[in-house]
């Protein structure tokens, strides 16, 4: 408002000019447009769309595509696979990273510092550098097209260990000392005293890992080659291949909306945790 | 169930940095002993060594005659109250107190009995199901003490427990700690840098400075007959005023001291023949000084700051030769800043310090 | 801390054993085995023959690889600055406590939680010739329609648009975090110094978040060099390989043609490129700071 003056000068004042906001709002429309487009398409009958997609702007709308989807045999199998893999990988990461984080933060053992540095270097290794070798390995071990085969590679991520180590380090040492005077054995200190205090980090790491596992593309692409072992992400990709001659744009659009739902639901409920995970907790 | 604690020639070093140097000390069963000293003197380190949280590099520590410095913290029979309380944040008060007992497999009924008894002693039975976040600072401290009580330890260790409390709570808690000690009769070791806490709570005080023990004694001993210059200046508020000794003259049965700013003083304090003069001084506590009526004998003091405390008035000023002196006057003093007054002091209350900072006091004719 | 607790012992190492087993078998070992594979020629039956750097020579002589490198470099050079600039703009514009700003921030970040397959599916619906959203918009505006996905030059652009849409959230969030760390009194002091908004922006705000800008840039460079899914699914690298990125080349070589050795070699080359690019970027910016 032109007449309204802010008495304190703050970062908000910096871009209080309305132009900033309206450009951002315009960009937001551009952001939302594709999603709205696809969602709208999903509510149209395929036959009508075949004749021309302008049909999307007018009635009639239908839920037929979603019914077809629900009757399609494989989609639910794919969702199940994604669930198992994502939950399994998340559980694995949380357990492995917590145990290791506690040890790196609180315990002493030979070469502790060196090993930690090596783990940190692991953060720099991109997927391509290891994926071919991993594939060979898993072929030899016959782990392809199995749940373990899909879950295991993600558990080697150094990010979780790094995060948990930082978190354990932040807990005041006096708590450990009080537990020592309470005659608590090491593992009990870890499990009953310190772990419960890392819940925020567990939540953050857990959600982050869950999404990463759910959305993983390259590894499931080459490891899950049987249609019934596809994760949802790969399943959607396979349907895309026949885009031009597909079962119909409407049906495909419904697939896209359906596949996006889990991630969107997780996002809506856990937005705070996701933002914390990526921004280090500094964004309010 | 309290025990004696013997600390023998204990040394601790971090690499080449010595933190405690040949400390020896005997603590009696049931005693309330205070480790007093400025930060960095090693008092907390010594306490943590008794607890087992720091290792002993040389020497031994024993409780009740049994050597403990090789045992892990939980097995020494001591309990510690941390400065920050270190309560387990996710457990209730009752669980906090029960935790240690669960670890040594004491049966549930006995645990409950002890927890409830301790809660009653500390008047926090109504807080048993709360978590630390919902407690005030004073309540948290009581939980920390409760956690120690239920263990029925041979000794209680307190690491500056009153530092985190505000002033009003501090004096109240001091009182409660004294009452607790009377009730339980256990050996208690209390670490602090606050001399008021030390003076009011201790049976004996261990004054520590720069990695060594300066003096061990009852509060009155420490106060009235400090063994070294450091103790004399550390204990007592306001601090003792120091006036350098310029010359010494042995006379029949007495010693004459030529003191800067105070002139010639005769004292019956026995000083040895090899008394080191360089760096020697006499010490005067403000309560041993007084303002003399004008016209009588006295030293001239130009007052720069007057502190009216109600029951007494402190005059901060400079003697004619420029040396600082703090003099105490009655609460009804009418002296103002800028006045020049005449002051005197009780010669029997002099403390004499030689060049090695060793103290000599007036001996009672037994 | 208690000596017995801190005393170095192998039994303490048991805590890291589970993770380290996974780390070594699934990260360290494949890393080095991959390097070994790149020096071998593997045939379909699993046999391997050591051929030294021949695979690397084949990779470097392959015009398809050269094209892929070119595509990827162009892609990174265009997409990263766009992401950084747009992310910064949005962070500045939406660094407010109003509900509207909060909602918009949530909106811009939401695309990042979707998988690449959903993102590409959505954007294919936009780009579909004759039926897509863009087609409709173009015809409505009377512009000549472009078949983005199958026109050389435009195909990479289309991939870029989808990528920016997908990845915008993270830079924005990181910048927001950084902006909120700037102490408020800096602005008040500047106001008392009569500084204009633009001056404050360029002389106070931006310098304060310099390290974040560097971090975001490096992270995005590393990430965008690994472009794969969007290109494969939207354009399949075409037309004529004009939108094929390096990772897709690796994928095709290693998992379609099963020339494992050559694929491994290409992946090592990419690893090297990424390392170098990140280091150069870091070095250039730190030097500029000193200058």
Short mmCIF file of C-alpha atoms in Angstrom, two decimals, chain A residues 13-182:
data_model
loop_
_atom_site.label_atom_id
_atom_site.label_comp_id
_atom_site.label_asym_id
_atom_site.label_seq_id
_atom_site.Cartn_x
_atom_site.Cartn_y
_atom_site.Cartn_z
CA UNK A 13 10.91 -4.27 3.24
CA UNK A 14 13.60 -4.97 0.71
CA UNK A 15 11.18 -6.54 -1.73
CA UNK A 16 8.00 -4.99 -0.51
CA UNK A 17 7.50 -3.57 -3.94
CA UNK A 18 4.36 -5.14 -5.27
CA UNK A 19 6.03 -6.01 -8.55
CA UNK A 20 8.07 -8.69 -6.84
CA UNK A 21 5.03 -10.37 -5.47
CA UNK A 22 3.04 -10.24 -8.67
CA UNK A 23 5.89 -11.62 -10.75
CA UNK A 24 6.21 -14.41 -8.24
CA UNK A 25 2.49 -15.00 -8.44
CA UNK A 26 2.70 -15.12 -12.23
CA UNK A 27 5.51 -17.62 -12.02
CA UNK A 28 3.37 -19.61 -9.65
CA UNK A 29 0.67 -19.79 -12.29
CA UNK A 30 3.23 -21.00 -14.78
CA UNK A 31 4.32 -23.55 -12.20
CA UNK A 32 0.82 -24.76 -11.58
CA UNK A 33 -0.39 -24.74 -15.16
CA UNK A 34 1.05 -28.09 -16.25
CA UNK A 35 -0.33 -29.81 -13.16
CA UNK A 36 -3.75 -28.28 -13.62
CA UNK A 37 -3.65 -29.24 -17.29
CA UNK A 38 -2.89 -32.86 -16.59
CA UNK A 39 -5.38 -33.07 -13.76
CA UNK A 40 -8.06 -31.65 -16.01
CA UNK A 41 -7.22 -34.13 -18.75
CA UNK A 42 -7.58 -36.98 -16.31
CA UNK A 43 -11.22 -36.17 -15.91
CA UNK A 44 -12.07 -36.42 -19.57
CA UNK A 45 -13.12 -39.41 -21.54
CA UNK A 46 -10.38 -40.75 -23.82
CA UNK A 47 -12.50 -40.83 -26.90
CA UNK A 48 -13.44 -37.18 -26.58
CA UNK A 49 -9.80 -36.24 -26.12
CA UNK A 50 -8.77 -38.16 -29.21
CA UNK A 51 -10.65 -35.66 -31.24
CA UNK A 52 -8.86 -32.73 -29.73
CA UNK A 53 -7.73 -31.70 -26.31
CA UNK A 54 -9.67 -28.46 -26.26
CA UNK A 55 -12.41 -30.71 -25.07
CA UNK A 56 -10.89 -30.42 -21.67
CA UNK A 57 -12.32 -26.94 -21.21
CA UNK A 58 -15.89 -28.08 -21.34
CA UNK A 59 -18.05 -30.69 -19.76
CA UNK A 60 -18.72 -33.56 -19.60
CA UNK A 61 -16.16 -34.70 -17.02
CA UNK A 62 -15.84 -38.23 -15.88
CA UNK A 63 -14.18 -40.44 -13.33
CA UNK A 64 -13.95 -43.29 -15.77
CA UNK A 65 -10.19 -43.07 -16.11
CA UNK A 66 -9.76 -43.52 -12.40
CA UNK A 67 -12.09 -46.49 -12.37
CA UNK A 68 -10.08 -48.05 -15.16
CA UNK A 69 -6.96 -47.36 -13.20
CA UNK A 70 -8.28 -49.02 -10.12
CA UNK A 71 -9.11 -52.07 -12.14
CA UNK A 72 -5.77 -52.17 -13.83
CA UNK A 73 -3.93 -55.05 -12.32
CA UNK A 74 -0.41 -53.86 -12.08
CA UNK A 75 -0.63 -50.34 -10.65
CA UNK A 76 -1.38 -51.56 -7.15
CA UNK A 77 1.40 -54.06 -7.33
CA UNK A 78 3.72 -51.21 -8.25
CA UNK A 79 2.51 -49.14 -5.33
CA UNK A 80 3.09 -52.08 -3.04
CA UNK A 81 6.60 -52.57 -4.35
CA UNK A 82 7.40 -48.91 -3.87
CA UNK A 83 6.03 -49.08 -0.34
CA UNK A 84 8.10 -52.09 0.61
CA UNK A 85 11.26 -50.72 -0.90
CA UNK A 86 10.84 -47.21 0.47
CA UNK A 87 9.92 -48.32 3.97
CA UNK A 88 12.60 -51.00 4.02
CA UNK A 89 15.29 -48.69 2.78
CA UNK A 90 14.26 -46.01 5.25
CA UNK A 91 14.30 -48.40 8.18
CA UNK A 92 17.69 -49.69 7.11
CA UNK A 93 19.18 -46.24 6.74
CA UNK A 94 17.83 -45.06 10.09
CA UNK A 95 19.21 -48.04 11.97
CA UNK A 96 22.60 -48.13 10.28
CA UNK A 97 23.10 -44.38 10.39
CA UNK A 98 22.03 -44.09 14.05
CA UNK A 99 24.36 -46.84 15.21
CA UNK A 100 27.24 -45.39 13.25
CA UNK A 101 26.42 -41.81 14.19
CA UNK A 102 26.46 -42.68 17.89
CA UNK A 103 29.80 -44.42 17.57
CA UNK A 104 31.42 -41.62 15.59
CA UNK A 105 30.10 -39.00 17.98
CA UNK A 106 30.64 -40.62 21.35
CA UNK A 107 32.86 -43.68 21.25
CA UNK A 108 36.51 -44.20 20.59
CA UNK A 109 37.97 -46.91 18.45
CA UNK A 110 41.07 -47.31 16.31
CA UNK A 111 41.14 -45.17 13.17
CA UNK A 112 37.88 -43.47 14.10
CA UNK A 113 38.84 -40.15 12.56
CA UNK A 114 40.21 -41.72 9.38
CA UNK A 115 37.19 -43.89 8.85
CA UNK A 116 34.90 -40.91 9.31
CA UNK A 117 36.77 -38.94 6.68
CA UNK A 118 36.49 -41.88 4.29
CA UNK A 119 32.76 -41.99 4.88
CA UNK A 120 32.55 -38.26 4.16
CA UNK A 121 34.29 -38.82 0.86
CA UNK A 122 31.47 -41.18 0.07
CA UNK A 123 29.24 -38.13 -0.16
CA UNK A 124 31.12 -37.02 -3.24
CA UNK A 125 30.68 -40.21 -5.23
CA UNK A 126 27.92 -39.91 -7.86
CA UNK A 127 25.66 -42.79 -8.77
CA UNK A 128 27.18 -43.38 -12.21
CA UNK A 129 30.57 -44.20 -10.78
CA UNK A 130 29.22 -47.25 -8.99
CA UNK A 131 26.09 -48.32 -10.77
CA UNK A 132 27.60 -50.53 -13.43
CA UNK A 133 29.70 -52.41 -10.92
CA UNK A 134 26.75 -52.73 -8.56
CA UNK A 135 24.67 -54.16 -11.36
CA UNK A 136 27.31 -56.75 -12.16
CA UNK A 137 27.58 -57.64 -8.50
CA UNK A 138 23.87 -58.07 -8.05
CA UNK A 139 23.62 -60.16 -11.20
CA UNK A 140 26.23 -62.46 -9.80
CA UNK A 141 24.49 -62.56 -6.41
CA UNK A 142 21.12 -63.02 -8.12
CA UNK A 143 19.66 -60.08 -6.27
CA UNK A 144 17.94 -58.46 -9.21
CA UNK A 145 14.17 -58.35 -9.17
CA UNK A 146 14.15 -58.76 -5.41
CA UNK A 147 13.13 -56.36 -2.68
CA UNK A 148 16.55 -56.58 -1.01
CA UNK A 149 18.17 -55.86 -4.33
CA UNK A 150 16.20 -52.65 -4.61
CA UNK A 151 16.68 -51.58 -1.00
CA UNK A 152 20.34 -52.26 -0.32
CA UNK A 153 22.21 -49.77 -2.52
CA UNK A 154 20.44 -46.82 -0.91
CA UNK A 155 21.60 -47.88 2.53
CA UNK A 156 25.19 -47.09 1.67
CA UNK A 157 24.48 -43.37 1.56
CA UNK A 158 26.83 -41.34 3.71
CA UNK A 159 24.34 -38.53 4.16
CA UNK A 160 22.46 -40.29 6.93
CA UNK A 161 25.62 -41.10 8.86
CA UNK A 162 26.78 -37.53 8.55
CA UNK A 163 23.45 -36.15 9.75
CA UNK A 164 23.14 -38.51 12.70
CA UNK A 165 26.74 -37.95 13.79
CA UNK A 166 26.14 -34.20 13.91
CA UNK A 167 22.98 -34.73 15.86
CA UNK A 168 24.52 -37.05 18.43
CA UNK A 169 27.39 -34.63 18.84
CA UNK A 170 24.94 -31.90 19.72
CA UNK A 171 23.53 -33.74 22.73
CA UNK A 172 25.22 -32.48 25.92
CA UNK A 173 27.85 -34.88 27.18
CA UNK A 174 26.56 -34.62 30.73
CA UNK A 175 23.65 -36.85 29.77
CA UNK A 176 26.07 -39.63 28.86
CA UNK A 177 28.00 -38.97 32.06
CA UNK A 178 24.88 -39.14 34.18
CA UNK A 179 24.02 -42.43 32.50
CA UNK A 180 27.52 -43.73 33.19
CA UNK A 181 27.14 -42.92 36.85
CA UNK A 182 23.84 -44.75 36.61
#
